[in-house]
Every structure is written in structure tokens, then in C-alpha cells.
mmCIF file with all atom_site columns, C-alpha atoms in Angstrom:
data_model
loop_
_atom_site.group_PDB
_atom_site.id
_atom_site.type_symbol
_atom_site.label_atom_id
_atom_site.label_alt_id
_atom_site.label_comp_id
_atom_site.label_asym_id
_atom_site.label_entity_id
_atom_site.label_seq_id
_atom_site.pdbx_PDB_ins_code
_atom_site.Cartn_x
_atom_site.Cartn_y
_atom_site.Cartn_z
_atom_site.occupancy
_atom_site.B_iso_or_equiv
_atom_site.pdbx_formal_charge
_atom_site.auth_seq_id
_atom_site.auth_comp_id
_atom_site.auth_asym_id
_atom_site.auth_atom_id
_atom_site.pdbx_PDB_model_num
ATOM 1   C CA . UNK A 1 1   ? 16.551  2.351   24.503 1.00 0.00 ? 217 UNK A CA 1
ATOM 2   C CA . UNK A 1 2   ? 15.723  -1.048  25.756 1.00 0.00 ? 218 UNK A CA 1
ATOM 3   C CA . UNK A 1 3   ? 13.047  -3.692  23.780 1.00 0.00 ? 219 UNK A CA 1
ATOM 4   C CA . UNK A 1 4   ? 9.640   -3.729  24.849 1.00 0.00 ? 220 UNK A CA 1
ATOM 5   C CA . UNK A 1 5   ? 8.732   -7.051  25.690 1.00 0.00 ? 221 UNK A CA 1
ATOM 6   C CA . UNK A 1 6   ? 5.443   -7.645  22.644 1.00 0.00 ? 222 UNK A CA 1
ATOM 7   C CA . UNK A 1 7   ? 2.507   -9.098  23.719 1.00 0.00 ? 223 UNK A CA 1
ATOM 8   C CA . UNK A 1 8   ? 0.906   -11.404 21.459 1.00 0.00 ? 224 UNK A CA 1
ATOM 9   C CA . UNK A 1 9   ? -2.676  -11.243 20.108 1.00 0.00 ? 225 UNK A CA 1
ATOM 10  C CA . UNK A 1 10  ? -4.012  -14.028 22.244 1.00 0.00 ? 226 UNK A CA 1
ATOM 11  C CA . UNK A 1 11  ? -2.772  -12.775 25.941 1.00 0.00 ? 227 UNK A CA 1
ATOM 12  C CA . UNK A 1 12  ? -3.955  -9.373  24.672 1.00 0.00 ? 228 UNK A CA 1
ATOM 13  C CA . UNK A 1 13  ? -7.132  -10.277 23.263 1.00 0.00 ? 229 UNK A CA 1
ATOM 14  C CA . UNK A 1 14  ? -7.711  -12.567 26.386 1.00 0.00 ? 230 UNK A CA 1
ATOM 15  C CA . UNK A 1 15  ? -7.097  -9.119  28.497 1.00 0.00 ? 231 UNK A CA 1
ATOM 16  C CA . UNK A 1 16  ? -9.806  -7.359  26.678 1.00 0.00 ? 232 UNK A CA 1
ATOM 17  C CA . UNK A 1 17  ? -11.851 -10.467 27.489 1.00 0.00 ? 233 UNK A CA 1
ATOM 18  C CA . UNK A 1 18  ? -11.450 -10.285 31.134 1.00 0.00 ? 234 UNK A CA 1
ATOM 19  C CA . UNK A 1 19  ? -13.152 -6.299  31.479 1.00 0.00 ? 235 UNK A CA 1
ATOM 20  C CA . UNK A 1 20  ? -15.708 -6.132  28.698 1.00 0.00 ? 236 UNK A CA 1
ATOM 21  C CA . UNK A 1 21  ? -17.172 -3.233  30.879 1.00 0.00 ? 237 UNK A CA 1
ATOM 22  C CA . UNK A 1 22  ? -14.085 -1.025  31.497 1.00 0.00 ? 238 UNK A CA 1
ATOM 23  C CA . UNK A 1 23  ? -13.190 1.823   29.761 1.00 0.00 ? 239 UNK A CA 1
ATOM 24  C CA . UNK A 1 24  ? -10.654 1.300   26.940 1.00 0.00 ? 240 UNK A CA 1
ATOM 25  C CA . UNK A 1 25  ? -7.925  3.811   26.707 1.00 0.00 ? 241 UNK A CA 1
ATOM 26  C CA . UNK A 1 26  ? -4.435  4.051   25.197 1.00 0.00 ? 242 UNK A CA 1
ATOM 27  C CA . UNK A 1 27  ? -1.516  6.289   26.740 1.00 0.00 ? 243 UNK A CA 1
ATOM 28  C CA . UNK A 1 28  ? 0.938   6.784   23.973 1.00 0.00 ? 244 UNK A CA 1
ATOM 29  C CA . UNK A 1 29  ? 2.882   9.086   25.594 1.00 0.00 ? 245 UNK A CA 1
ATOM 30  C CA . UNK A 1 30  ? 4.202   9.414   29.611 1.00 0.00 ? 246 UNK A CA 1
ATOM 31  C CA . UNK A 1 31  ? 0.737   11.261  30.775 1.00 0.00 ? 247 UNK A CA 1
ATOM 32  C CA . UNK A 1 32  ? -0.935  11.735  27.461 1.00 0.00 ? 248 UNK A CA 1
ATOM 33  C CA . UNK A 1 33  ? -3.849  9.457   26.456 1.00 0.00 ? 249 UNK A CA 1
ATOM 34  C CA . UNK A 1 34  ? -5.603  8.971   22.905 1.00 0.00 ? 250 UNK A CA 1
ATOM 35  C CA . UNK A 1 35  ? -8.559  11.043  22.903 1.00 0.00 ? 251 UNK A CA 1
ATOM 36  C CA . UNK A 1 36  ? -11.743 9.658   24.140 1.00 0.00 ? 252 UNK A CA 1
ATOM 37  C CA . UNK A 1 37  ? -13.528 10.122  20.955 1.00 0.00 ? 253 UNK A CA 1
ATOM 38  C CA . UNK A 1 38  ? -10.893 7.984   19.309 1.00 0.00 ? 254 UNK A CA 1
ATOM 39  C CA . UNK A 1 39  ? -12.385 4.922   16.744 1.00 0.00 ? 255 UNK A CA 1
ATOM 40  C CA . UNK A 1 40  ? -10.693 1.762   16.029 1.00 0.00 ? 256 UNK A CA 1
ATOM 41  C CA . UNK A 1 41  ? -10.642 2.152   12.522 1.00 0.00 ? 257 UNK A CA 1
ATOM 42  C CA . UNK A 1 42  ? -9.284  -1.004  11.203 1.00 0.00 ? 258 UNK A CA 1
ATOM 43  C CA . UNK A 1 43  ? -7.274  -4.345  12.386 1.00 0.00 ? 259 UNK A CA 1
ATOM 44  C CA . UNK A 1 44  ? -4.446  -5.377  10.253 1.00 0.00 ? 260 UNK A CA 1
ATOM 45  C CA . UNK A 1 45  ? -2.631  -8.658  10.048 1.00 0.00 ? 261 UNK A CA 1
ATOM 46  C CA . UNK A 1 46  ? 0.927   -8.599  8.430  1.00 0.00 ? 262 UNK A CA 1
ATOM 47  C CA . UNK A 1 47  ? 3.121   -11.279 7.481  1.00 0.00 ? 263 UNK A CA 1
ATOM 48  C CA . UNK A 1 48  ? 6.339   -10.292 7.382  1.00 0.00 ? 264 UNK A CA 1
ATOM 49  C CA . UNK A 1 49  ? 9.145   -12.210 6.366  1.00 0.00 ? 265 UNK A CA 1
ATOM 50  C CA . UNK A 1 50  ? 12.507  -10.446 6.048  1.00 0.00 ? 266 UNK A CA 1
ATOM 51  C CA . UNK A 1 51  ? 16.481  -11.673 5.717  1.00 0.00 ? 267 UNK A CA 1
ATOM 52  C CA . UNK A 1 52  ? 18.131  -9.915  7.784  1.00 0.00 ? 268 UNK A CA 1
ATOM 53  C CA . UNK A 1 53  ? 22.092  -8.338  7.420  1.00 0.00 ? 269 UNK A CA 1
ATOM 54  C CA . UNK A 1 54  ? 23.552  -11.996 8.404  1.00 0.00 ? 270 UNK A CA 1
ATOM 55  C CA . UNK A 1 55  ? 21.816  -13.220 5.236  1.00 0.00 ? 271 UNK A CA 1
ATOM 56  C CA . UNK A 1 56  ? 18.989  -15.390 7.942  1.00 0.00 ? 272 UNK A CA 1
ATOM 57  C CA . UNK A 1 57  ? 15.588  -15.585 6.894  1.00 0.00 ? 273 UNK A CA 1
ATOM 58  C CA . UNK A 1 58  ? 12.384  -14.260 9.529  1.00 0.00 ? 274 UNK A CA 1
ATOM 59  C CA . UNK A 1 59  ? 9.241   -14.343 9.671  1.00 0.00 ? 275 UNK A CA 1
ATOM 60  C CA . UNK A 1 60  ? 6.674   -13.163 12.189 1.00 0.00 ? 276 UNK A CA 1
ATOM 61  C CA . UNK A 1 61  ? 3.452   -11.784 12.330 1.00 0.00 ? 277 UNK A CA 1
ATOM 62  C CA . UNK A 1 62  ? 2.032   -8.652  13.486 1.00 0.00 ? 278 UNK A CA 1
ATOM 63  C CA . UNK A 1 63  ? -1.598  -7.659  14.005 1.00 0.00 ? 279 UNK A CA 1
ATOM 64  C CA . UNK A 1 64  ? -1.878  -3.567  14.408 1.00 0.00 ? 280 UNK A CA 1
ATOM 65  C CA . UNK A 1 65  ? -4.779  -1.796  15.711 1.00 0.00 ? 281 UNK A CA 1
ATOM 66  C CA . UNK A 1 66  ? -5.338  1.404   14.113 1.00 0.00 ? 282 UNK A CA 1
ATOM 67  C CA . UNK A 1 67  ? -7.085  4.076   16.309 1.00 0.00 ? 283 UNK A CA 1
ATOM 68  C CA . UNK A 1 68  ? -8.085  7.432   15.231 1.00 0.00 ? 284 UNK A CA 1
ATOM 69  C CA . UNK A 1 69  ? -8.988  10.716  16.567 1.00 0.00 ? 285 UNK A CA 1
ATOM 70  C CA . UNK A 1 70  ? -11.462 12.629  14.055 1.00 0.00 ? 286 UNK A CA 1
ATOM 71  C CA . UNK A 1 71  ? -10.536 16.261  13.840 1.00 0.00 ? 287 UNK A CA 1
ATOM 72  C CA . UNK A 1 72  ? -14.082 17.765  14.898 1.00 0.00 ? 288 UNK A CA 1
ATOM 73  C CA . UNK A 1 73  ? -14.204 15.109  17.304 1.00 0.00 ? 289 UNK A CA 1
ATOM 74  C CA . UNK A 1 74  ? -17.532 16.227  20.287 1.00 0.00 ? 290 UNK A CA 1
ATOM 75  C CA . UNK A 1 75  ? -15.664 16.630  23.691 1.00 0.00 ? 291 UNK A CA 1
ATOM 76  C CA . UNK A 1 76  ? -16.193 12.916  25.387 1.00 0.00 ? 292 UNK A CA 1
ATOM 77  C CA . UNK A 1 77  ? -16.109 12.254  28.591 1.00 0.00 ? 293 UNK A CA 1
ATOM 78  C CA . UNK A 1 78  ? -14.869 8.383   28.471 1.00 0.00 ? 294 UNK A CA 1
ATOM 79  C CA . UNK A 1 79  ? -13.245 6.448   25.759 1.00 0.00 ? 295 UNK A CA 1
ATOM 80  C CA . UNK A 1 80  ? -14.826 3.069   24.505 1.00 0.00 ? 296 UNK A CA 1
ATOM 81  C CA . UNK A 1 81  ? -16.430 -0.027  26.476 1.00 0.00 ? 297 UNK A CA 1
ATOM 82  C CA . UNK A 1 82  ? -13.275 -2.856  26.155 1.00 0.00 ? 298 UNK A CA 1
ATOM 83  C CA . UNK A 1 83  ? -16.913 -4.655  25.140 1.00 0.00 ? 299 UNK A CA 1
ATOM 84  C CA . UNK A 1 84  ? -17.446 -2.333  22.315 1.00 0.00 ? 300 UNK A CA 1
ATOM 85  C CA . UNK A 1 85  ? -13.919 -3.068  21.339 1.00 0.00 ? 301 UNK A CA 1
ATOM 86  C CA . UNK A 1 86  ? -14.231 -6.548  21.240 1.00 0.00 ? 302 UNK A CA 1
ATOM 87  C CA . UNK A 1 87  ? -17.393 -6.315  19.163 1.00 0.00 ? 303 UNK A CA 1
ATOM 88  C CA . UNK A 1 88  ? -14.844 -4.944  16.435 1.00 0.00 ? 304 UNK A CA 1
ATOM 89  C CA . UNK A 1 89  ? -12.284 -7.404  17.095 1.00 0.00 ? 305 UNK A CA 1
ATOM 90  C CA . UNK A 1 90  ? -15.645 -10.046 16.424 1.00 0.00 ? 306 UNK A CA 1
ATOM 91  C CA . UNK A 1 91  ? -16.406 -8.525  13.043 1.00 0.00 ? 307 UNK A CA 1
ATOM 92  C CA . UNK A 1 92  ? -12.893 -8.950  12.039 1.00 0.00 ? 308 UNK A CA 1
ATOM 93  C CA . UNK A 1 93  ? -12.462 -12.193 13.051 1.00 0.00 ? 309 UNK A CA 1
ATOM 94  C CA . UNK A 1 94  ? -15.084 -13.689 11.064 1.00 0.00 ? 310 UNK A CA 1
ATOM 95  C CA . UNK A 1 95  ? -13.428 -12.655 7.797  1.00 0.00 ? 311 UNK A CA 1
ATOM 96  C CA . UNK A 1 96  ? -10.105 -12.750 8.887  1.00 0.00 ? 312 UNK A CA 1
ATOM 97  C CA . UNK A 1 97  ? -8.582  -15.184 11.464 1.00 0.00 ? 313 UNK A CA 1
ATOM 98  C CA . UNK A 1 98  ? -6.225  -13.552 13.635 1.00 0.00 ? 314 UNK A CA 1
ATOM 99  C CA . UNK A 1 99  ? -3.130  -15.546 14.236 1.00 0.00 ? 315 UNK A CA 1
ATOM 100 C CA . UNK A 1 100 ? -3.344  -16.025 17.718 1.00 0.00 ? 316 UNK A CA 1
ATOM 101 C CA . UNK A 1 101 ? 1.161   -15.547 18.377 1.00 0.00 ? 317 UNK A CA 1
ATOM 102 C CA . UNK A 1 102 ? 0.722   -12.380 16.301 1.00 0.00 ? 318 UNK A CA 1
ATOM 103 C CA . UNK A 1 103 ? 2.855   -9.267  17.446 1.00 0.00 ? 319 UNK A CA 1
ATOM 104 C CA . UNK A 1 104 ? 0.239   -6.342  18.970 1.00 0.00 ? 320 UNK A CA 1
ATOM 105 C CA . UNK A 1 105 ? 1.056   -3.148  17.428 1.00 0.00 ? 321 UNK A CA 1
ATOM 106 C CA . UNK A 1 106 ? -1.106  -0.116  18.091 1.00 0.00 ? 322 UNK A CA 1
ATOM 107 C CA . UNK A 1 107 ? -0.984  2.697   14.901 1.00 0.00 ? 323 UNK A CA 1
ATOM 108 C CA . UNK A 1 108 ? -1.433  5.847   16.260 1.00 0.00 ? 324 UNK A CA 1
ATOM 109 C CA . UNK A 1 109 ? -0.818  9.415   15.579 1.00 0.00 ? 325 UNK A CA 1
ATOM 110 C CA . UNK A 1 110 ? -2.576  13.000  15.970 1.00 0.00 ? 326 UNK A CA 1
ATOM 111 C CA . UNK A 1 111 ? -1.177  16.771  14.819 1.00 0.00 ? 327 UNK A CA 1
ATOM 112 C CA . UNK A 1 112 ? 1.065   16.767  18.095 1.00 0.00 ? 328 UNK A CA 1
ATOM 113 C CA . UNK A 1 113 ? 2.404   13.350  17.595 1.00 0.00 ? 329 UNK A CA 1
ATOM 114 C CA . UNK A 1 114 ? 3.585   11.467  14.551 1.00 0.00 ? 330 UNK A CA 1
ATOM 115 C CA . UNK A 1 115 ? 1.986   8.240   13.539 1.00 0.00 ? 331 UNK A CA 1
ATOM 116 C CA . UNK A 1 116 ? 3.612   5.176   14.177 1.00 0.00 ? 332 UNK A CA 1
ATOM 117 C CA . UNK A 1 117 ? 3.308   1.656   15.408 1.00 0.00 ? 333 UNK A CA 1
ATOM 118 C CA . UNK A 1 118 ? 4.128   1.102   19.020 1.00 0.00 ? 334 UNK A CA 1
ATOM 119 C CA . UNK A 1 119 ? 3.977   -2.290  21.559 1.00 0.00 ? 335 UNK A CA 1
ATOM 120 C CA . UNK A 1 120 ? 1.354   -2.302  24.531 1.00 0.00 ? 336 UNK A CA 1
ATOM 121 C CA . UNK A 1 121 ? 4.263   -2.011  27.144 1.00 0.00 ? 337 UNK A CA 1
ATOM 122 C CA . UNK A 1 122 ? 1.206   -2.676  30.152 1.00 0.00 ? 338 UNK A CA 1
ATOM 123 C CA . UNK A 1 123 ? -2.588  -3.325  30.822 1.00 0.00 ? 339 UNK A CA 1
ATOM 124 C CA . UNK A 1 124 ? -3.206  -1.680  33.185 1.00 0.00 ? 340 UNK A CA 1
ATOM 125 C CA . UNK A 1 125 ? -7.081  -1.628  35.197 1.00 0.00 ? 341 UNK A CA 1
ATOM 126 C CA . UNK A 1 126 ? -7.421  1.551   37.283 1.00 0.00 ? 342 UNK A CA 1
ATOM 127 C CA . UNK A 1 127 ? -11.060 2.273   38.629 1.00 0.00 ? 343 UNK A CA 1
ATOM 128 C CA . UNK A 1 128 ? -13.329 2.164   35.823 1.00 0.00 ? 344 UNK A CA 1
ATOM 129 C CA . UNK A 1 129 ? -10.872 1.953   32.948 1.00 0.00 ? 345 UNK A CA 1
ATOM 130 C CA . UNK A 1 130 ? -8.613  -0.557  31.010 1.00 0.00 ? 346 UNK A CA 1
ATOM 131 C CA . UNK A 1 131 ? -5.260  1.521   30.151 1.00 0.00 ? 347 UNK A CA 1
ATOM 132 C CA . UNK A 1 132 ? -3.286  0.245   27.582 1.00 0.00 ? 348 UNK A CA 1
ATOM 133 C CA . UNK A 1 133 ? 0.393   1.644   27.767 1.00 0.00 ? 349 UNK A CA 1
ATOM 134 C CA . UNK A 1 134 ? 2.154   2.145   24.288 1.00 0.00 ? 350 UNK A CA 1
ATOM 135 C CA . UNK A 1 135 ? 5.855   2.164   23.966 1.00 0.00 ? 351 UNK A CA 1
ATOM 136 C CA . UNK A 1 136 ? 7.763   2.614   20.902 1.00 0.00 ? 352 UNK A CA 1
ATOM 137 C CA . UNK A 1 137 ? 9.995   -0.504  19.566 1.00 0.00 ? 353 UNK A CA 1
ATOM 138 C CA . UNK A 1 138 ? 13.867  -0.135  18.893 1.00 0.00 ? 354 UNK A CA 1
ATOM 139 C CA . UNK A 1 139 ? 15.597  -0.940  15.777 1.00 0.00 ? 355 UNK A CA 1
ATOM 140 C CA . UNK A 1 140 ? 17.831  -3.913  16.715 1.00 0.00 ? 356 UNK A CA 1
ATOM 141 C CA . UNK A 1 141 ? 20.104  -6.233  14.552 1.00 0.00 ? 357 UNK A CA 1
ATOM 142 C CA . UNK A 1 142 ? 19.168  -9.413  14.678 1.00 0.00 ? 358 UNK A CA 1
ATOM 143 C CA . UNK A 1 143 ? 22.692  -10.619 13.802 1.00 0.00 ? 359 UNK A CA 1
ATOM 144 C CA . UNK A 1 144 ? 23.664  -9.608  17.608 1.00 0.00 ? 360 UNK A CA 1
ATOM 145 C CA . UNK A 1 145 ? 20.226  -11.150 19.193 1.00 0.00 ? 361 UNK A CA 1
ATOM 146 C CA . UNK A 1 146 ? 22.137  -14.516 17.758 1.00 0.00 ? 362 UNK A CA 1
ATOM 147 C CA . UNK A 1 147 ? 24.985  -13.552 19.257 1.00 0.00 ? 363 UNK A CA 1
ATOM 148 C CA . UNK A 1 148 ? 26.964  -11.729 16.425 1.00 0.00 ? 364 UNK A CA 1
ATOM 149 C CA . UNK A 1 149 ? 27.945  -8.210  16.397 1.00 0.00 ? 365 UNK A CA 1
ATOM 150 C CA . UNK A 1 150 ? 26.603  -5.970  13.819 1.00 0.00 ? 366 UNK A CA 1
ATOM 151 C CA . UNK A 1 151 ? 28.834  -3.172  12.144 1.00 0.00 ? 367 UNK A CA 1
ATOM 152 C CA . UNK A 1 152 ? 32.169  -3.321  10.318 1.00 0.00 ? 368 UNK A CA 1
ATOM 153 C CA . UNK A 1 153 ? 35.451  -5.375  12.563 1.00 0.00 ? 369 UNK A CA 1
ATOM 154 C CA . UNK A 1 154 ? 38.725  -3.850  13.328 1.00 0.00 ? 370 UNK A CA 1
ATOM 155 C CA . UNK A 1 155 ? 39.757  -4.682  9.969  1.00 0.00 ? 371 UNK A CA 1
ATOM 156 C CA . UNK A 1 156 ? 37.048  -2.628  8.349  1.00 0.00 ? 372 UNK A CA 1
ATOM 157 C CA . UNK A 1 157 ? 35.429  -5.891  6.882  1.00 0.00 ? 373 UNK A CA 1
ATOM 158 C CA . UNK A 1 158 ? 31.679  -6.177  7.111  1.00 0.00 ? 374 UNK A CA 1
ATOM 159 C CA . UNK A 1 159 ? 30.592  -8.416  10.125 1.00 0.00 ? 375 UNK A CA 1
ATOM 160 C CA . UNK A 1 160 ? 26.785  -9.307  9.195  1.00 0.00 ? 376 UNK A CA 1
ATOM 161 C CA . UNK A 1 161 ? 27.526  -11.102 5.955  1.00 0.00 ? 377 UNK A CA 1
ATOM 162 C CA . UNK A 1 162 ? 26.999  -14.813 6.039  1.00 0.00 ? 378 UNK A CA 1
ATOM 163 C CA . UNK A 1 163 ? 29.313  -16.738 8.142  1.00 0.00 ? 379 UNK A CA 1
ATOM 164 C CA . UNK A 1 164 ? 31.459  -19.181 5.642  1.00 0.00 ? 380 UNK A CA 1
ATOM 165 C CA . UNK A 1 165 ? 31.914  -22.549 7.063  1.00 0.00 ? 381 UNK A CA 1
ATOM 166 C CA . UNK A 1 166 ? 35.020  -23.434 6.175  1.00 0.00 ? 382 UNK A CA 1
ATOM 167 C CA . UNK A 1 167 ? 35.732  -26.268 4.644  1.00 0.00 ? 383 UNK A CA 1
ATOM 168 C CA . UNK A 1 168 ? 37.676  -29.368 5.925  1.00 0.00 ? 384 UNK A CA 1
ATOM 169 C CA . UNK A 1 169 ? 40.487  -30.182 3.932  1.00 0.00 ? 385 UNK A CA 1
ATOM 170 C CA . UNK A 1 170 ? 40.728  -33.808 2.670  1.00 0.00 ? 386 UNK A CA 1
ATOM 171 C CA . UNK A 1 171 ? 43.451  -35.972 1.390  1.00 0.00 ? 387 UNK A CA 1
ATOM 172 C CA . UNK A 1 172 ? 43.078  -37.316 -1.763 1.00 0.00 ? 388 UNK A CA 1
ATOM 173 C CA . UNK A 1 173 ? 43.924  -40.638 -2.231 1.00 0.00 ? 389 UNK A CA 1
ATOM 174 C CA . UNK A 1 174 ? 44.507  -42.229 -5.859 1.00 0.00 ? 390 UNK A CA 1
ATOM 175 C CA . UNK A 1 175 ? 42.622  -45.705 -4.984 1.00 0.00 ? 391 UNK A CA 1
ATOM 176 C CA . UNK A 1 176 ? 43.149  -46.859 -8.619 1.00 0.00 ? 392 UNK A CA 1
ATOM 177 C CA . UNK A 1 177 ? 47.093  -46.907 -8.472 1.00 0.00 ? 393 UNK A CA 1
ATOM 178 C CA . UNK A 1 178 ? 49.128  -49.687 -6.404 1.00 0.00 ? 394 UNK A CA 1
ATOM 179 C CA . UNK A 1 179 ? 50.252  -48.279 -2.688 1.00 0.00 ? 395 UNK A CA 1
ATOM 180 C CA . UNK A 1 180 ? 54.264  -48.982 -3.948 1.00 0.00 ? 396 UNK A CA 1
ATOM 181 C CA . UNK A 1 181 ? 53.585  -46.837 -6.729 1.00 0.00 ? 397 UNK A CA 1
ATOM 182 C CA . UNK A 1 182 ? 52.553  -43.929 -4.468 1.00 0.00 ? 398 UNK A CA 1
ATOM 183 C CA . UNK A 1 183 ? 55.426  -41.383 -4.311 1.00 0.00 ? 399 UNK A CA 1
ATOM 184 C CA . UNK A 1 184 ? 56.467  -39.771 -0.949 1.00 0.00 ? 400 UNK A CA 1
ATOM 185 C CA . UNK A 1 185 ? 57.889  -37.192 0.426  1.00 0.00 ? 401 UNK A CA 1
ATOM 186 C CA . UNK A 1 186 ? 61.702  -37.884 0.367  1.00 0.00 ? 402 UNK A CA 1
ATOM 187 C CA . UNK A 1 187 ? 61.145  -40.874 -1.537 1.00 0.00 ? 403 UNK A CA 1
ATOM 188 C CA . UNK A 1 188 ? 63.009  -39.896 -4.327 1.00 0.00 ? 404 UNK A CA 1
ATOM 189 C CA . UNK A 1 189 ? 60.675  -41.014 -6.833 1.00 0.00 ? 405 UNK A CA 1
ATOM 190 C CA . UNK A 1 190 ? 60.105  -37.271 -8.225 1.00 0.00 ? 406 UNK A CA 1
#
């Protein structure tokens, strides 16, 4: 599966910005959008800081829009006004600040599709509506985004694990006792 490049909550909010009188609607799956009588029931910002299997410290953010569908939901017709949207993002940003290089996630599920968290893959304006396309994210190991390999090596030894610098070996030199003193090799003293 290959990594959805994330947008971050500044070009995405900025989006939104630009069509304040488009419809707003999510495809989470190839030819299947959120239902139009879908709410955006809260806005999340996580911290997350992790150490990953190379023993490296991360840390991101993430900011996920939760949308949901209630289950007696009245048949609509169109989904949300971006401007509507953006009335909620206004709420939320005046008790929490948003950090602006946060990760967009969209939380979304229904009884045909599991919840989870997935990336805007496009923004897309067709006619009168403002399509935001979901894609799931991919588990990846960080260890081989820095160029490392992740797994076990041909000898079975686990190739994540902190990479050991090793350490220069040094001569040790007795400072304190005269240089004829000093015995060496083949020198007989010994």
C-alpha cells in the first residue's frame, strides 16, 4: 500500500477557506460518500510522541475531525456549507488553538464500514461541492524511513535495536613513568 501524502491543518483549513459556499462532503470509500446528514461532532488535537523500534524518539501532532451519521438520520439532499464547517472549526479554535503543522485525520465509520482515522488523500471542487477524498494510512517502520531495515538480519539478530557506536580504541599511555622505563615488545624487559 503506498503512504498518503498528510495534509496539514493549515493548507487544509486554508482549503475550506477558499469555498465557504460549497458543499462539504467526504468519500471514504472509491464511490461511497459520508451521508449528507452527517455532523462534525468534535475536533481533536493529539500530541503524540512515541520511540519507535530503533529506540528514536517522535513526536507529531494530529488534529482529527470526527463526523457522524445519526442512525434515524431525515433523507438530505446535500451535505454541509464548507461555511457551516468552518463555523465549527471557529468555536473550537477559541478554546483550543489548533497547531497549524498538525496531521488531518478524518474519524469515520457507519454499520457498513468500520471506524477509523484516515488522511484527506484530495480536495477536490466539482460543481457545487467541496469533496474531500479519505484514504487510509499504512503502518510503516520508521527505522527504514531513516534508512534502516526493520525485521530480524540473516543472522536472526534483531535489526531495529539501537545502533551501538562503537567505540575507538585508545592507547594508554603511563605519563607518570620515564619513556626508558616503558617496556616493549621484544624488549626483553618482561
Amino acid at each position: 500500500m503506498n503512504k498518503v501524502e498528510s495534509i496539514n491543518w493549515k493548507t487544509f483549513k486554508d482549503t475550506l477557506l477558499q469555498h465557504p459556499d460549497l458543499d462539504l462532503q467526504f468519500q471514504y470509500a472509491e464511490g461511497k460518500l459520508v451521508d449528507a446528514a452527517y455532523h462534525i461532532t468534535e475536533i481533536k488535537q493529539a500530541p503524540i510522541t512515541s520511540v519507535d523500534c530503533g529506540g528514536v524518539m517522535n513526536a507529531w501532532t494530529e488534529i482529527i475531525v470526527q463526523l457522524w451519521v445519526p442512525e434515524n438520520a431525515e433523507q438530505q439532499e446535500r451535505s454541509m456549507k464548507v461555511g457551516k464547517a468552518l463555523s465549527i472549526v471557529d468555536v473550537v479554535e477559541k478554546m483550543l488553538p489548533l497547531n497549524p503543522n498538525g496531521t488531518v485525520k478524518i474519524e469515520f465509520g457507519n454499520s457498513e464500514f468500520d471506524t477509523r482515522q484516515m488522511f484527506p488523500n484530495e480536495m477536490i471542487v466539482d460543481g457545487n461541492a467541496l469533496t474531500v477524498d479519505l484514504r487510509p494510512d499504512a503502518v510503516q517502520c520508521k527505522a527504514i524511513g531513516r534508512g534502516g531495515s526493520c525485521g530480524t538480519d540473516d543472522k536472526g539478530e534483531e535489526c531495529c535495536t539501537p545502533a551501538v557506536a562503537e567505540k575507538p580504541k585508545v592507547q594508554l599511555v603511563n605519563l607518570a613513568a620515564p619513556a626508558e622505563a616503558c617496556c616493549t615488545p621484544g624488549g626483553g624487559c618482561c
